[in-house]
Amino acid sequence: MAGTSPWADAVPAEWWERLAARLIEALLFGIVYYILFIALWAVFRTVGMMDAFGGRLPGVFAWAVAGLGYTGYDWWAHWRHGRTFGQAIMRIRLAPPGVGARALLKRSLVYPGPVMLMGIPVVNLVAGMLLFGVGMLILIDKPLERGPHDRLAGTRVVKDLR
């Protein structure tokens, strides 16, 4: 059919491929979080702020900075390369290519954006439920397996068969 995108017939990535890609990235960003936490713990202890907020301040800041970094990386990688390093390892990518930066920013703020809130007590439960819900919606959306972040941006994650 003339005028259709070559990505229209692309094979959607399996849920486990998407999960594996996120777990690969979570490993790296988890390391970043722990380095930030240790550094912030040392700084807050030195300046006498460890007792503020029940000693949770280093964790809150570390989650916020690591989560913001992960969200920013997710946006940048999809905007520049069409996939993150975890997706590259799993040989999956975002389709269609050339999605605008604003749409991709919305996508990244919905998922993995809530990771920024994971250090805040009680709010972390809501953020965790949101992230879990996104994963569940990917599972039940057949046949394209799109989450709300994909629908918001008009994207889908497909197998990279090149």
Coordinates of N, CA and C in Angstrom, one line a residue:
M1 N 0.8 -1.2 0.0 CA 0.0 0.0 0.0 C 0.9 1.2 0.0
A2 N 0.7 2.1 -0.9 CA 1.5 3.3 -1.1 C 1.3 4.3 0.1
G3 N 2.4 4.9 0.6 CA 2.3 5.9 1.6 C 2.3 5.4 3.0
T4 N 2.3 4.1 3.2 CA 2.3 3.6 4.6 C 3.7 3.5 5.1
S5 N 3.9 3.6 6.4 CA 5.2 3.6 7.0 C 5.7 2.2 7.0
P6 N 7.1 2.0 6.8 CA 7.6 0.7 6.9 C 7.5 0.2 8.3
W7 N 7.3 1.0 9.3 CA 7.1 0.6 10.7 C 5.7 0.1 11.0
A8 N 4.8 0.3 10.1 CA 3.4 -0.1 10.3 C 3.3 -1.6 10.5
D9 N 4.2 -2.4 9.8 CA 4.2 -3.8 9.9 C 5.2 -4.4 10.8
A10 N 5.9 -3.5 11.6 CA 7.0 -3.9 12.5 C 6.4 -4.8 13.6
V11 N 7.2 -5.8 14.0 CA 6.8 -6.7 15.0 C 7.0 -6.1 16.4
P12 N 5.9 -6.0 17.2 CA 6.1 -5.4 18.5 C 7.1 -6.2 19.4
A13 N 7.8 -5.5 20.2 CA 8.7 -6.1 21.1 C 7.9 -6.9 22.2
E14 N 8.4 -8.0 22.6 CA 7.8 -8.8 23.7 C 7.9 -8.1 25.0
W15 N 7.0 -8.3 25.9 CA 7.0 -7.7 27.2 C 8.3 -8.0 27.9
W16 N 8.8 -9.2 27.8 CA 10.0 -9.6 28.5 C 11.3 -8.9 27.9
E17 N 11.2 -8.6 26.7 CA 12.4 -7.9 26.1 C 12.4 -6.4 26.6
R18 N 11.2 -5.8 26.7 CA 11.1 -4.5 27.3 C 11.6 -4.5 28.8
L19 N 11.1 -5.5 29.5 CA 11.5 -5.6 30.9 C 13.0 -5.8 31.1
A20 N 13.6 -6.7 30.3 CA 15.0 -6.9 30.3 C 15.8 -5.6 30.0
A21 N 15.3 -4.9 29.0 CA 16.0 -3.6 28.7 C 16.0 -2.7 29.9
R22 N 14.8 -2.5 30.5 CA 14.7 -1.7 31.7 C 15.6 -2.2 32.9
L23 N 15.6 -3.5 33.1 CA 16.4 -4.0 34.1 C 17.9 -3.8 33.9
I24 N 18.4 -3.9 32.7 CA 19.8 -3.6 32.3 C 20.1 -2.1 32.7
E25 N 19.2 -1.2 32.3 CA 19.4 0.2 32.6 C 19.3 0.5 34.1
A26 N 18.4 -0.2 34.8 CA 18.2 0.0 36.2 C 19.4 -0.4 37.0
L27 N 20.2 -1.4 36.5 CA 21.4 -1.8 37.1 C 22.4 -0.7 37.1
L28 N 22.6 0.0 36.0 CA 23.5 1.1 35.9 C 23.0 2.3 36.7
F29 N 21.8 2.6 36.6 CA 21.3 3.8 37.4 C 21.2 3.5 38.8
G30 N 21.1 2.2 39.2 CA 21.1 1.8 40.6 C 22.5 2.1 41.2
I31 N 23.5 1.8 40.4 CA 24.9 2.1 40.8 C 25.1 3.6 41.0
V32 N 24.6 4.4 40.1 CA 24.6 5.9 40.2 C 23.9 6.3 41.4
Y33 N 22.7 5.7 41.7 CA 22.0 6.1 42.9 C 22.8 5.8 44.2
Y34 N 23.4 4.7 44.3 CA 24.2 4.4 45.5 C 25.4 5.2 45.6
I35 N 26.1 5.6 44.6 CA 27.2 6.5 44.6 C 26.8 7.9 45.1
L36 N 25.6 8.3 44.6 CA 25.1 9.6 45.0 C 24.7 9.6 46.5
F37 N 24.0 8.5 46.9 CA 23.6 8.3 48.3 C 24.8 8.4 49.2
I38 N 25.8 7.7 48.9 CA 27.0 7.7 49.8 C 27.6 9.1 49.9
A39 N 27.8 9.7 48.7 CA 28.3 11.1 48.7 C 27.5 12.1 49.4
L40 N 26.2 12.0 49.2 CA 25.3 12.9 49.9 C 25.2 12.6 51.4
W41 N 25.3 11.4 51.8 CA 25.3 11.0 53.2 C 26.5 11.6 53.9
A42 N 27.7 11.5 53.2 CA 28.9 12.1 53.8 C 28.8 13.6 53.9
V43 N 28.2 14.3 52.9 CA 28.0 15.7 52.9 C 27.1 16.2 54.0
F44 N 25.9 15.5 54.0 CA 24.9 15.9 55.0 C 25.4 15.6 56.5
R45 N 26.2 14.6 56.6 CA 26.7 14.2 57.9 C 27.8 15.3 58.3
T46 N 28.6 15.7 57.4 CA 29.6 16.7 57.6 C 29.0 18.1 58.0
V47 N 27.9 18.5 57.4 CA 27.3 19.8 57.7 C 26.3 19.7 58.8
G48 N 26.1 18.5 59.4 CA 25.2 18.4 60.5 C 23.7 18.3 60.2
M49 N 23.4 17.9 59.0 CA 22.0 17.8 58.5 C 21.4 16.4 58.5
M50 N 22.2 15.4 59.1 CA 21.7 14.0 59.0 C 20.4 13.8 59.8
D51 N 20.1 14.6 60.8 CA 18.9 14.4 61.6 C 17.7 15.0 60.9
A52 N 17.9 15.8 59.9 CA 16.7 16.4 59.2 C 15.9 15.3 58.5
F53 N 14.6 15.4 58.7 CA 13.7 14.4 58.0 C 14.0 13.0 58.4
G54 N 14.4 12.8 59.6 CA 14.7 11.5 60.1 C 15.8 10.7 59.5
G55 N 16.8 11.5 59.0 CA 17.9 10.9 58.3 C 17.7 10.4 56.9
R56 N 16.5 10.8 56.3 CA 16.1 10.4 55.0 C 16.6 11.3 53.9
L57 N 17.1 12.5 54.2 CA 17.5 13.5 53.2 C 18.4 13.0 52.1
P58 N 19.5 12.3 52.5 CA 20.4 11.8 51.4 C 19.7 10.9 50.4
G59 N 18.8 10.0 50.9 CA 18.1 9.1 50.0 C 17.1 9.8 49.1
V60 N 16.4 10.8 49.7 CA 15.5 11.6 48.9 C 16.2 12.3 47.7
F61 N 17.3 13.0 48.1 CA 18.1 13.7 47.1 C 18.7 12.8 46.0
A62 N 19.2 11.6 46.5 CA 19.8 10.7 45.6 C 18.8 10.1 44.6
W63 N 17.6 9.8 45.1 CA 16.6 9.3 44.2 C 16.2 10.3 43.2
A64 N 16.0 11.6 43.7 CA 15.6 12.7 42.8 C 16.6 12.9 41.7
V65 N 17.9 13.0 42.1 CA 18.9 13.2 41.1 C 19.1 12.1 40.1
A66 N 19.1 10.8 40.7 CA 19.3 9.7 39.8 C 18.0 9.5 38.9
G67 N 16.9 9.7 39.5 CA 15.6 9.6 38.7 C 15.5 10.6 37.6
L68 N 15.9 11.9 37.9 CA 16.0 12.9 36.9 C 17.0 12.6 35.8
G69 N 18.1 12.1 36.2 CA 19.1 11.6 35.3 C 18.6 10.5 34.4
Y70 N 17.9 9.6 34.9 CA 17.4 8.4 34.1 C 16.3 8.9 33.2
T71 N 15.4 9.8 33.7 CA 14.4 10.3 32.8 C 15.0 11.2 31.7
G72 N 16.0 12.0 32.0 CA 16.6 12.8 31.0 C 17.3 11.9 30.0
Y73 N 18.0 10.9 30.5 CA 18.7 10.0 29.6 C 17.7 9.3 28.7
D74 N 16.6 8.8 29.2 CA 15.5 8.1 28.4 C 15.0 9.0 27.3
W75 N 14.8 10.3 27.6 CA 14.3 11.2 26.6 C 15.4 11.5 25.6
W76 N 16.6 11.7 26.0 CA 17.7 12.1 25.1 C 18.0 10.9 24.2
A77 N 18.1 9.7 24.7 CA 18.4 8.5 23.9 C 17.3 8.2 22.9
H78 N 16.1 8.3 23.3 CA 15.0 8.1 22.3 C 15.0 9.2 21.2
W79 N 15.2 10.4 21.6 CA 15.2 11.5 20.7 C 16.4 11.4 19.7
R80 N 17.6 11.1 20.2 CA 18.8 11.0 19.3 C 19.0 9.7 18.6
H81 N 18.7 8.6 19.2 CA 19.0 7.3 18.7 C 17.8 6.4 18.5
G82 N 16.6 6.7 19.0 CA 15.5 5.9 18.8 C 15.4 4.7 19.8
R83 N 16.4 4.7 20.7 CA 16.4 3.6 21.7 C 17.5 3.9 22.8
T84 N 17.3 3.3 23.9 CA 18.3 3.4 25.0 C 19.3 2.3 24.9
F85 N 20.3 2.3 25.7 CA 21.3 1.3 25.6 C 20.8 -0.1 26.0
G86 N 19.8 -0.2 26.9 CA 19.2 -1.4 27.3 C 18.4 -2.0 26.1
Q87 N 17.7 -1.1 25.4 CA 17.0 -1.5 24.2 C 17.9 -1.9 23.1
A88 N 19.0 -1.3 23.0 CA 20.0 -1.7 22.0 C 20.5 -3.1 22.2
I89 N 20.8 -3.4 23.5 CA 21.3 -4.7 23.9 C 20.2 -5.8 23.5
M90 N 18.9 -5.4 23.8 CA 17.8 -6.4 23.5 C 17.4 -6.3 22.1
R91 N 18.0 -5.5 21.3 CA 17.6 -5.4 19.8 C 16.1 -5.0 19.6
I92 N 15.7 -3.9 20.4 CA 14.4 -3.4 20.2 C 14.6 -1.9 20.1
R93 N 13.6 -1.2 19.5 CA 13.7 0.3 19.3 C 12.3 0.9 19.3
L94 N 12.3 2.2 19.4 CA 11.0 3.0 19.4 C 10.6 3.2 17.9
A95 N 9.4 3.1 17.6 CA 8.8 3.4 16.3 C 7.6 4.3 16.5
P96 N 7.3 5.1 15.5 CA 8.1 5.4 14.3 C 9.3 6.3 14.6
P97 N 10.3 6.2 13.7 CA 11.5 7.1 13.9 C 11.1 8.5 13.7
G98 N 11.8 9.4 14.3 CA 11.6 10.9 14.1 C 10.5 11.5 14.9
V99 N 10.1 10.8 16.0 CA 9.1 11.4 16.9 C 9.7 12.7 17.5
G100 N 8.8 13.7 17.7 CA 9.3 15.0 18.2 C 9.8 14.9 19.6
A101 N 10.7 15.9 19.9 CA 11.3 15.9 21.2 C 10.2 16.2 22.3
R102 N 9.2 17.0 22.0 CA 8.2 17.2 23.0 C 7.4 16.0 23.4
A103 N 7.0 15.2 22.3 CA 6.2 14.0 22.6 C 7.1 13.0 23.3
L104 N 8.4 12.9 23.0 CA 9.2 12.0 23.8 C 9.5 12.4 25.2
L105 N 9.5 13.7 25.4 CA 9.6 14.2 26.8 C 8.4 13.8 27.6
K106 N 7.2 14.0 27.1 CA 6.0 13.5 27.7 C 6.1 12.0 28.0
R107 N 6.5 11.3 27.1 CA 6.7 9.8 27.3 C 7.6 9.5 28.4
S108 N 8.7 10.2 28.5 CA 9.7 9.9 29.5 C 9.2 10.4 30.9
L109 N 8.4 11.4 30.9 CA 7.9 11.9 32.2 C 6.9 11.0 32.8
V110 N 6.1 10.3 31.9 CA 5.1 9.3 32.4 C 5.9 8.0 32.8
Y111 N 6.9 7.6 32.0 CA 7.7 6.4 32.4 C 9.0 6.6 31.7
P112 N 10.1 6.7 32.5 CA 10.4 6.3 33.9 C 10.3 7.5 34.9
G113 N 9.7 8.6 34.5 CA 9.7 9.8 35.3 C 9.4 9.6 36.8
P114 N 8.4 8.8 37.2 CA 8.1 8.7 38.6 C 9.2 8.1 39.5
V115 N 10.3 7.6 38.9 CA 11.4 7.1 39.6 C 12.0 8.3 40.5
M116 N 11.8 9.5 40.0 CA 12.3 10.7 40.7 C 11.7 10.8 42.1
L117 N 10.5 10.2 42.3 CA 9.7 10.4 43.5 C 9.9 9.2 44.5
M118 N 10.7 8.2 44.1 CA 10.9 7.0 44.9 C 11.5 7.2 46.2
G119 N 12.2 8.3 46.5 CA 12.9 8.5 47.7 C 12.0 9.2 48.8
I120 N 10.8 9.6 48.4 CA 9.9 10.3 49.3 C 9.0 9.3 50.0
P121 N 9.1 9.2 51.3 CA 8.2 8.3 52.0 C 6.7 8.5 51.6
V122 N 6.0 7.5 51.5 CA 4.5 7.5 51.1 C 4.3 7.8 49.7
V123 N 4.9 8.8 49.2 CA 4.8 9.1 47.7 C 5.5 8.0 46.9
N124 N 6.5 7.4 47.5 CA 7.1 6.3 46.8 C 6.2 5.1 46.5
L125 N 5.2 4.9 47.4 CA 4.2 3.9 47.1 C 3.4 4.2 45.9
V126 N 2.9 5.4 45.8 CA 2.1 5.9 44.7 C 3.0 5.8 43.4
A127 N 4.2 6.2 43.4 CA 5.1 6.2 42.3 C 5.3 4.7 41.9
G128 N 5.5 3.9 42.8 CA 5.8 2.4 42.5 C 4.5 1.8 41.9
M129 N 3.3 2.1 42.4 CA 2.1 1.6 41.9 C 1.9 2.1 40.4
L130 N 2.3 3.4 40.2 CA 2.2 3.9 38.8 C 3.1 3.1 37.9
L131 N 4.3 2.9 38.3 CA 5.3 2.2 37.4 C 4.8 0.8 37.2
F132 N 4.3 0.1 38.2 CA 3.8 -1.2 38.1 C 2.6 -1.2 37.2
G133 N 1.7 -0.3 37.3 CA 0.5 -0.2 36.4 C 0.9 0.0 35.0
V134 N 1.9 0.8 34.7 CA 2.4 1.0 33.3 C 2.8 -0.4 32.8
G135 N 3.6 -1.2 33.6 CA 4.0 -2.5 33.1 C 2.8 -3.4 32.9
M136 N 1.8 -3.4 33.7 CA 0.6 -4.2 33.5 C -0.2 -3.8 32.3
L137 N -0.3 -2.5 32.0 CA -1.0 -2.1 30.9 C -0.3 -2.5 29.6
I138 N 1.0 -2.6 29.6 CA 1.8 -3.1 28.5 C 1.4 -4.5 28.2
L139 N 1.3 -5.3 29.3 CA 0.9 -6.7 29.2 C -0.5 -7.0 28.6
I140 N -1.4 -6.1 28.9 CA -2.8 -6.4 28.5 C -3.1 -5.7 27.2
D141 N -2.3 -4.8 26.7 CA -2.6 -4.1 25.4 C -2.1 -5.0 24.3
K142 N -3.1 -5.7 23.7 CA -2.8 -6.6 22.6 C -3.3 -6.1 21.3
P143 N -2.7 -6.2 20.2 CA -1.5 -6.9 19.9 C -0.2 -6.0 20.0
L144 N -0.4 -4.7 20.2 CA 0.8 -3.7 20.1 C 1.6 -3.6 21.3
E145 N 1.0 -4.0 22.5 CA 1.7 -4.0 23.8 C 2.3 -2.6 24.1
R146 N 1.4 -1.6 24.0 CA 1.8 -0.2 24.3 C 1.3 0.2 25.7
G147 N 2.2 0.9 26.4 CA 1.8 1.5 27.7 C 1.2 2.9 27.5
P148 N 0.8 3.5 28.6 CA 0.2 4.8 28.5 C 1.3 5.8 28.0
H149 N 2.5 5.6 28.3 CA 3.6 6.5 27.8 C 3.7 6.4 26.3
D150 N 3.6 5.2 25.8 CA 3.6 5.0 24.3 C 2.4 5.7 23.6
R151 N 1.3 5.5 24.2 CA 0.1 6.1 23.6 C 0.2 7.6 23.6
L152 N 0.7 8.2 24.7 CA 0.8 9.6 24.8 C 1.7 10.2 23.7
A153 N 2.8 9.5 23.5 CA 3.7 9.9 22.5 C 3.4 9.5 21.1
G154 N 2.5 8.5 20.9 CA 2.2 8.0 19.6 C 3.3 7.0 19.1
T155 N 3.9 6.3 20.0 CA 5.0 5.4 19.7 C 4.6 4.0 20.1
R156 N 5.5 3.1 19.7 CA 5.5 1.7 20.1 C 6.9 1.2 20.1
V157 N 7.1 0.1 20.9 CA 8.5 -0.5 20.9 C 8.4 -1.7 20.1
V158 N 9.3 -1.8 19.1 CA 9.3 -2.9 18.1 C 10.7 -3.6 18.1
K159 N 10.7 -4.8 17.5 CA 11.9 -5.5 17.3 C 12.7 -4.9 16.3
D160 N 14.0 -4.8 16.5 CA 14.9 -4.2 15.5 C 15.5 -5.3 14.7
L161 N 14.9 -5.6 13.5 CA 15.3 -6.7 12.7 C 16.3 -6.4 11.7
R162 N 16.9 -5.2 11.8 CA 18.0 -4.8 10.8 C 19.2 -5.5 11.1

